[in-house]
Coordinates of C-alpha atoms in Angstrom, one line a residue:
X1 CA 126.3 110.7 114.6
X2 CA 124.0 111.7 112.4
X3 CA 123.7 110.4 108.9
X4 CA 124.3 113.1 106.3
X5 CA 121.1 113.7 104.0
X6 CA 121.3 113.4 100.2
X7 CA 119.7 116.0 97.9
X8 CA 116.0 114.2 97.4
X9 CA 115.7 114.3 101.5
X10 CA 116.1 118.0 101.7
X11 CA 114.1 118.7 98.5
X12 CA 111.1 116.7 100.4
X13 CA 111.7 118.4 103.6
X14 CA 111.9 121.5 101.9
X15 CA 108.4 120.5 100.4
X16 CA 106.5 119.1 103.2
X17 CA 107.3 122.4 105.0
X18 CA 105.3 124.4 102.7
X19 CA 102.5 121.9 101.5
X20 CA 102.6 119.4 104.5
X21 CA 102.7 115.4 103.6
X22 CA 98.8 115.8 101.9
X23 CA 100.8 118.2 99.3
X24 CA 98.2 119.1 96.3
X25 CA 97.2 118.0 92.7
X26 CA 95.1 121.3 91.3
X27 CA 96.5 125.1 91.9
X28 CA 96.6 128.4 90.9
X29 CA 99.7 130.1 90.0
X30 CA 99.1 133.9 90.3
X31 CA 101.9 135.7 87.9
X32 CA 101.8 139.8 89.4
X33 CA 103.6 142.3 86.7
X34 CA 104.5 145.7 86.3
X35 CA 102.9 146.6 83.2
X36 CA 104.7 149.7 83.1
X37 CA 108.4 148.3 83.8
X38 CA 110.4 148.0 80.8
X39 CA 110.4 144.6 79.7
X40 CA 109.1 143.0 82.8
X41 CA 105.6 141.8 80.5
X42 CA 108.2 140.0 77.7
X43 CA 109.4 138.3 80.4
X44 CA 106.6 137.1 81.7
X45 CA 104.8 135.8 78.9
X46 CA 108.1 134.0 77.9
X47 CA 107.7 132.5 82.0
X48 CA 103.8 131.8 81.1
X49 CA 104.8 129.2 78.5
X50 CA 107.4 127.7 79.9
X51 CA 105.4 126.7 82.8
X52 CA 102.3 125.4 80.6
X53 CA 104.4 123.5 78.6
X54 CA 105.5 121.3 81.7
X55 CA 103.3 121.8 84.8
X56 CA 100.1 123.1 82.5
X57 CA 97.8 120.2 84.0
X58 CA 98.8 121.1 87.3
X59 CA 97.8 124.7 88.0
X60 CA 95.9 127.8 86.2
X61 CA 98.1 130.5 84.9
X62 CA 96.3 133.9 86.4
X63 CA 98.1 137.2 85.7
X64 CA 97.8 140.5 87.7
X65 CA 98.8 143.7 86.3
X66 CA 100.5 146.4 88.5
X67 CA 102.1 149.9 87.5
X68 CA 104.6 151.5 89.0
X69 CA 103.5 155.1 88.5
X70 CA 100.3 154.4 89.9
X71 CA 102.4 152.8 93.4
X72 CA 104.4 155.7 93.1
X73 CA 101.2 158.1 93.7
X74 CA 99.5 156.1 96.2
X75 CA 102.8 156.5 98.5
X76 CA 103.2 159.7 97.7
X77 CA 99.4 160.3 98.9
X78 CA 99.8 158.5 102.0
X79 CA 103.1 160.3 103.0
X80 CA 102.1 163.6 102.3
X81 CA 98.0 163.4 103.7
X82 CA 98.5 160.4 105.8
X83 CA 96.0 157.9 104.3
X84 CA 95.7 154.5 105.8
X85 CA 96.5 152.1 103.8
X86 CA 93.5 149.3 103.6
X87 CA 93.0 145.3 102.6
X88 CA 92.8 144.0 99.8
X89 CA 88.8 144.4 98.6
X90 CA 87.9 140.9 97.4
X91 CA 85.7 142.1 94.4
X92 CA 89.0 144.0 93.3
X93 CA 90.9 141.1 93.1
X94 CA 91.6 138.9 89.6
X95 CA 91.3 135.5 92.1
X96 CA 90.6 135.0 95.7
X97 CA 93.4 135.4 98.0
X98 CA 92.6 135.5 101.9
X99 CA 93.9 137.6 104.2
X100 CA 97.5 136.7 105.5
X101 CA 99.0 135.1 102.6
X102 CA 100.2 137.8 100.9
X103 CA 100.9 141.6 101.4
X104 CA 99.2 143.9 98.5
X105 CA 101.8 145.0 95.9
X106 CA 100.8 148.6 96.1
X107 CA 101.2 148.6 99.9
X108 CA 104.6 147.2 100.3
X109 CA 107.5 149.0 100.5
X110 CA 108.9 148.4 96.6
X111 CA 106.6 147.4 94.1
X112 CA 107.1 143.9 93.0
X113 CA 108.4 144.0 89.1
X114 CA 107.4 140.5 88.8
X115 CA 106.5 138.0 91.4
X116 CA 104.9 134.2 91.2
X117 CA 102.4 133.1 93.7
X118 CA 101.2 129.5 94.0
X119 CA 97.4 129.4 95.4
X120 CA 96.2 125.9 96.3
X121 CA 93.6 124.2 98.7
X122 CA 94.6 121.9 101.8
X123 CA 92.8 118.8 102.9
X124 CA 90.5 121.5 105.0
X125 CA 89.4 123.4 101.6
X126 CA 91.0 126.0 102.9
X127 CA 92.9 128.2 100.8
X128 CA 97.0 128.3 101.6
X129 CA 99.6 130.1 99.3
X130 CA 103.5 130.4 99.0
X131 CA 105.9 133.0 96.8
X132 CA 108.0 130.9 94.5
X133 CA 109.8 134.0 93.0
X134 CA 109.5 137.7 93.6
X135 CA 112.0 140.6 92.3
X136 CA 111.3 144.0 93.1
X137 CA 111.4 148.0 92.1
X138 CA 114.4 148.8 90.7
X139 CA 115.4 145.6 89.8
X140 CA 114.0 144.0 86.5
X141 CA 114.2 140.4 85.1
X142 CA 115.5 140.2 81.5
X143 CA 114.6 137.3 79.7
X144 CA 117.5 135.6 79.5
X145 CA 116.9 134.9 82.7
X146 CA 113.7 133.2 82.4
X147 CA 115.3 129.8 82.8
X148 CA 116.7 130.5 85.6
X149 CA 113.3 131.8 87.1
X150 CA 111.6 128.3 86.0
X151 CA 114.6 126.4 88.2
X152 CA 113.5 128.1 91.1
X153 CA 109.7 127.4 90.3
X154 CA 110.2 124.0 89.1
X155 CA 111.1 122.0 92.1
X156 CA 107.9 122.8 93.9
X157 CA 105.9 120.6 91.4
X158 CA 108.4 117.4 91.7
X159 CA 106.0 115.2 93.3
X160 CA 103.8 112.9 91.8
X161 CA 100.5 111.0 91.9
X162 CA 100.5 107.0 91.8
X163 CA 97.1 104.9 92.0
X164 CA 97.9 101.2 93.3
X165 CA 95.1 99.4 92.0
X166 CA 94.9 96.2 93.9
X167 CA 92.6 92.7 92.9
X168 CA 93.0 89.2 93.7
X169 CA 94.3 86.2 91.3
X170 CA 92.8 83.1 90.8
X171 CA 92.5 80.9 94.1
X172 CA 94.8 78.0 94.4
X173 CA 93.2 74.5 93.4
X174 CA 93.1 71.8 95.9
X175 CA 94.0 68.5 95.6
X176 CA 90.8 66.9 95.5
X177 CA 89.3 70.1 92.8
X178 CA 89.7 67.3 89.6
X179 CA 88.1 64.1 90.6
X180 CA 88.9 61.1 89.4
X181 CA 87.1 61.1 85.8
X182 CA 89.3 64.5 84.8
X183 CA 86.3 66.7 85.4
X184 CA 87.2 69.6 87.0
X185 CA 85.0 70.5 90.5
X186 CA 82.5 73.6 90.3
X187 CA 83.4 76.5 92.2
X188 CA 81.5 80.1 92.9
X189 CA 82.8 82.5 90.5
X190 CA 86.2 84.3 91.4
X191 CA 85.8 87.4 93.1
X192 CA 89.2 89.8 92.3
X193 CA 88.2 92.3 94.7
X194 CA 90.4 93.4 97.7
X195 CA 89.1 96.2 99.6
X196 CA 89.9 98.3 102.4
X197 CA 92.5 98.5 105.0
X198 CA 95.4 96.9 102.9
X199 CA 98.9 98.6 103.6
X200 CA 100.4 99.7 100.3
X201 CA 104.1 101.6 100.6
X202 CA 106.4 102.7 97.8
X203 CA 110.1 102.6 98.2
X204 CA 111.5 105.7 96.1
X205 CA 115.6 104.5 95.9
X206 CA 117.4 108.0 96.0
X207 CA 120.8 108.4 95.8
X208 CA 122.4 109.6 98.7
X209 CA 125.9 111.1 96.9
X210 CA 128.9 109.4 95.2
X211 CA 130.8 106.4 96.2
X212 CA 134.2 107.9 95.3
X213 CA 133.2 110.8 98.2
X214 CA 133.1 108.1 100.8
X215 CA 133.9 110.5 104.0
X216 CA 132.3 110.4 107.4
X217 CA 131.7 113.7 105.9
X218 CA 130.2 113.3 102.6
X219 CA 128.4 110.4 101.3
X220 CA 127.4 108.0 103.8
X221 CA 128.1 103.9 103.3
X222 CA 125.4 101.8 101.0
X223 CA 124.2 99.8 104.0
X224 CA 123.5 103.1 106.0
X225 CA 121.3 104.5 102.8
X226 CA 117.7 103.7 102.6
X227 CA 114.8 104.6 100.3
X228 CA 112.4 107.4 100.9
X229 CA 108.8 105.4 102.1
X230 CA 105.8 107.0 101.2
X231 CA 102.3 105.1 102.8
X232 CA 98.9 104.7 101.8
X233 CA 96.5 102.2 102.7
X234 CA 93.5 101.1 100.5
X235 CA 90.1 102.4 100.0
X236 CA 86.8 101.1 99.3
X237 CA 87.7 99.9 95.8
X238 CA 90.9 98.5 96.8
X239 CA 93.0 101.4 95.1
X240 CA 95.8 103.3 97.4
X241 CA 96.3 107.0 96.5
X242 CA 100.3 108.0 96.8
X243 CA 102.0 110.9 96.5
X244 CA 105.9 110.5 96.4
X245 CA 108.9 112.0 95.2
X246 CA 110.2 110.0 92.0
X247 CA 113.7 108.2 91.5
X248 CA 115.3 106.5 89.0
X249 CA 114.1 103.4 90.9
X250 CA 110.7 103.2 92.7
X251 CA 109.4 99.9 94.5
X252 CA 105.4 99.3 94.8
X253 CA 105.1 96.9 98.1
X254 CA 102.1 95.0 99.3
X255 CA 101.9 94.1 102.6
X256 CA 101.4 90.3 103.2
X257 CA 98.1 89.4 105.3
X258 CA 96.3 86.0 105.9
X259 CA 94.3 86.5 102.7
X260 CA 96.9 87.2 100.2
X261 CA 101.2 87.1 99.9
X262 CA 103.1 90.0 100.1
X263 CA 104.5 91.6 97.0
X264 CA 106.6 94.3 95.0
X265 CA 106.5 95.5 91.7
X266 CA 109.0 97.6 90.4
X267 CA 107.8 101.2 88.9
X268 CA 110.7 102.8 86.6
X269 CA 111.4 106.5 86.8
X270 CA 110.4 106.4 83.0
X271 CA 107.2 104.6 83.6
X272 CA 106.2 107.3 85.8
X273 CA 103.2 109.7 83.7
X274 CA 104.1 113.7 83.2
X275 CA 102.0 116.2 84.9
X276 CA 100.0 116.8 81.9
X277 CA 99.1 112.8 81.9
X278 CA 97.6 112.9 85.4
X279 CA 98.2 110.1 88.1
X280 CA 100.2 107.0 87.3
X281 CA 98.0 103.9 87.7
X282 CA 99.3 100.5 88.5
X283 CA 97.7 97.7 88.9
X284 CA 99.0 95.0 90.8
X285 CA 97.5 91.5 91.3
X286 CA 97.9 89.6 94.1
X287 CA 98.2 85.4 94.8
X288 CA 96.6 84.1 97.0
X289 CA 97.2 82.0 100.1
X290 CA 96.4 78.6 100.0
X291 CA 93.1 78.7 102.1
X292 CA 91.1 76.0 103.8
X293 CA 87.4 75.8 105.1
X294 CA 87.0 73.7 108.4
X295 CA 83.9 72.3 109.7
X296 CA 84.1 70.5 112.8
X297 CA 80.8 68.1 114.1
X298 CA 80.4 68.0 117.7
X299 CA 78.3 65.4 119.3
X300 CA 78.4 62.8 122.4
X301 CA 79.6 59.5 121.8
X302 CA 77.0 56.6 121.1
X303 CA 76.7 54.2 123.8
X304 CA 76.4 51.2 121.1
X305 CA 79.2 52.4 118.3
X306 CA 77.7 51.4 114.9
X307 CA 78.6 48.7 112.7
X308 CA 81.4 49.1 110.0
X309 CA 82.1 45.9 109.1
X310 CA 81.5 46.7 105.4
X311 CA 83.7 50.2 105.4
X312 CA 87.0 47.9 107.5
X313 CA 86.4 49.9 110.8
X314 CA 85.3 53.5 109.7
X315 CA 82.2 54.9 110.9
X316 CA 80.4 57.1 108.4
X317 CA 79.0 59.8 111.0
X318 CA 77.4 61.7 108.2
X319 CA 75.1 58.5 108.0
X320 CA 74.2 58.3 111.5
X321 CA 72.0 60.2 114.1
X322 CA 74.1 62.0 116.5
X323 CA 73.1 63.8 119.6
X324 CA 74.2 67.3 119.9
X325 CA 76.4 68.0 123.2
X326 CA 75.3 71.7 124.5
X327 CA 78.3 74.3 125.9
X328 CA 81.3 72.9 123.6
X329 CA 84.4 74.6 122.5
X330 CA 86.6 74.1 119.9
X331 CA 90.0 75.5 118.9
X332 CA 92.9 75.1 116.3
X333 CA 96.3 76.3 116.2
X334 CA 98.8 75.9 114.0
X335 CA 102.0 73.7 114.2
X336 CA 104.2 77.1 114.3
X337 CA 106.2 78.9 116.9
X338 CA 104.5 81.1 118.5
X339 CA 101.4 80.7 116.8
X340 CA 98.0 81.3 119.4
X341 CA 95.1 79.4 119.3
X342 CA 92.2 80.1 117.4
X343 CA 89.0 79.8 118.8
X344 CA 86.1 78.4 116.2
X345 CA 82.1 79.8 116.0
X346 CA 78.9 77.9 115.9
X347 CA 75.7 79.4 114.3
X348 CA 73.5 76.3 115.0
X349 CA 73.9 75.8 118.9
X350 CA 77.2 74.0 119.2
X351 CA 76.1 71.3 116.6
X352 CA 79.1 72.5 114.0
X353 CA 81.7 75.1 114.4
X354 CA 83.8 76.9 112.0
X355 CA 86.4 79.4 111.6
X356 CA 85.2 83.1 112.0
X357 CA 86.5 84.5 109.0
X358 CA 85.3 81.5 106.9
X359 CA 89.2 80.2 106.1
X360 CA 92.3 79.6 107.5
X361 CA 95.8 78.5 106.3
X362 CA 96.4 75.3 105.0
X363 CA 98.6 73.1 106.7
X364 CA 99.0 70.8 110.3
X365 CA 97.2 72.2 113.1
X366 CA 96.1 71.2 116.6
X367 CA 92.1 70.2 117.4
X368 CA 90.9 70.7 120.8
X369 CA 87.7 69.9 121.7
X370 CA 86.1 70.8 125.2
X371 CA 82.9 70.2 126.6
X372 CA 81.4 70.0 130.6
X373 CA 80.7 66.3 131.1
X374 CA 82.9 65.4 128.1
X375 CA 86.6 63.9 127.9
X376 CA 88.4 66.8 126.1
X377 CA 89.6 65.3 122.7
X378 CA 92.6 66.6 121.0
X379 CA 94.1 65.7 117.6
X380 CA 96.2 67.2 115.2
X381 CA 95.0 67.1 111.9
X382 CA 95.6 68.7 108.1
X383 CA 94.2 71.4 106.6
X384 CA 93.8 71.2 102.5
X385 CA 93.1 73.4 100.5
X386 CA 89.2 73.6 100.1
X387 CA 86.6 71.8 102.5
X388 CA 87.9 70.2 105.2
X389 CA 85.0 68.4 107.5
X390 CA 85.9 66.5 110.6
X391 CA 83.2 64.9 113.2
X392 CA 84.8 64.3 116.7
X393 CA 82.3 61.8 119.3
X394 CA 83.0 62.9 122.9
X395 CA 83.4 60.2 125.5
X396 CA 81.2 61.0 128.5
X397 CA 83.2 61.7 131.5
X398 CA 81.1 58.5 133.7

């Protein structure tokens, strides 16, 4: 069965219907009165600010005057001599509205006394619209019942804008980045930025109903409630762009990737700006993963190994001539389950080979070396954080 949904998941469903998931940030909010309709202007200068005081930022306030006794003519013309009754001429109009969003108030039926019409641009640039109120000839709003109008209007504008701004911390030291004398090792200045492609969700905790109306009915059990997700990934910059219905509680989440770890930070209901403050921005800083550069020397065996008497046993390769070995392959994988192998690149003809992306994870992983004419060497090894150069001789096959 079914789980039963709580108030904020019809409100966005209700939402997305109209606006779609893009939604808007910039509208028009076209206010149509009868100018000749006893107190129908009163009340909708009362309804004008109310809605600048609290969605003011978000949409332009356009009025259009209608009268009645002029409606009443034009029907009476088109009754009696049969008149067709044409579109809407744009120069006529106080703000563009295309065809098919609305019907002109002097061709309907009854004359609208006071109606609210909200104007806004999709993703396409093109131009959509939706009635949030409408009363018509005879009836009349009073203004005690502007309040009431503004809860019907209200809802519409409940989503917000968040900008996730992301940058990188400080890189994790290495064990050898302080030498001996205390000095600290030199390292290219830290770059912060992020960029593109990074998965960014935020977790908006709704509440589903009351615990003491705990029916299969009713409110459905903690464990079956979940937050409302709303996705975004990162640009250019490394900011994600959100648009999400607010709760009380609201989680930021960054996915975790080889570069960095995951995280969350927690965005308050009261932290959230107002529409008249614009987006919310948050910036959120990310550690990251201990990372290791690997350089791995290829080259065939000497015949004659060199003399290490004076280093007990270990050969200095760096010091010595070695002959490069031509159609070698190396690859690493690390000591986890399930974890595939990864296959290093050479930009000097096989002489040294790296990882692809310049780093990998620090920790034990698995050396294979092959090579046609070679004995394939294997060894595991450790990764530290920082430089990590190895040189590995290959045994000729005869």
């Amino acid at each position: 069965m079914a789980l039963p949904k709580g108030p904020a998941q019809e409100l966005l469903e209700n939402l997305d219907s109209v606006f779609g998931p893009e939604y808007f940030e910039h509208g028009r909010l076209l206010i149509t009165v009868a100018r000749d309709v006893a107190g129908a202007m009163k009340v909708a200068h009362r309804l004008q600010s109310r809605i600048n005081e609290s969605l003011g930022a978000m949409v332009e306030i356009i009025f259009e005057h209608v009268k009645h006794e002029l409606w009443s003519k034009l029907h009476e013309a088109t009754a009696t001599v049969g008149l067709h009754k044409g579109a809407e001429v744009p120069e006529c109009q106080v703000t563009h509205i295309p065809d098919g969003i609305r019907t002109n108030p002097y061709q309907r039926e009854r004359l609208p006394t006071l109606e609210v019409l909200l104007l806004w641009e999709d993703i396409t640039r093109a131009t959509r619209g939706h009635v949030l109120y409408s009363i018509s000839h005879p009836a009349s709003p009073t203004v005690e019942q502007v309040d009431e109008i503004f809860a019907q209007i209200e809802p519409y504008f409940a989503k917000r804008w968040v900008i996730v701004e992301l940058s990188l911390g400080e890189p994790i030291k290495g064990v050898f980045d302080e030498d001996l004398a205390g000095e600290v090792a030199e390292h290219p200045p830290h770059d912060s930025h992020v960029g593109p492609g990074v998965g960014v969700t935020l977790l908006a905790c709704h509440a589903y109903g009351f615990a003491r109306e705990q029916t299969e009915y009713l409110a459905p059990h903690v464990r079956h409630c979940q937050p409302l997700a709303f996705r975004s990934i990162s640009d250019d910059a490394g900011r994600a762009k959100i648009c999400f219905l607010p709760a009380e509680v609201n989680k930021v989440q960054v996915a975790e990737t080889e570069s960095f770890h995951g995280t969350e930070v927690l965005l308050p209901k009261a932290d959230i700006r107002t529409l008249d403050q614009g987006p919310t921005v948050i910036k959120v800083r990310l550690t990251p993963k201990a990372l290791a550069t690997i350089t791995v020397n290829v080259f065939a065996q000497p015949r004659t190994m060199p003399r290490a008497d004076e280093t007990d046993g270990i050969i200095d390769w760096a010091r010595e001539d070695l002959e490069p070995v031509l159609e070698a392959s190396v690859e690493v994988t690390q000591m986890k389950d399930g974890e595939a192998p990864l296959r290093l690149v050479s930009f000097d003809d096989g002489v040294t080979f790296v990882a692809e992306d310049g780093f990998l994870p620090e920790g034990a992983v698995h050396l294979v070396v092959h090579c046609p004419g070679y004995e394939t060497e294997e060894r595991p090894i450790m990764l530290l954080v920082g430089l990590n150069e190895f040189y590995v001789p290959l045994r000729r096959v005869n």
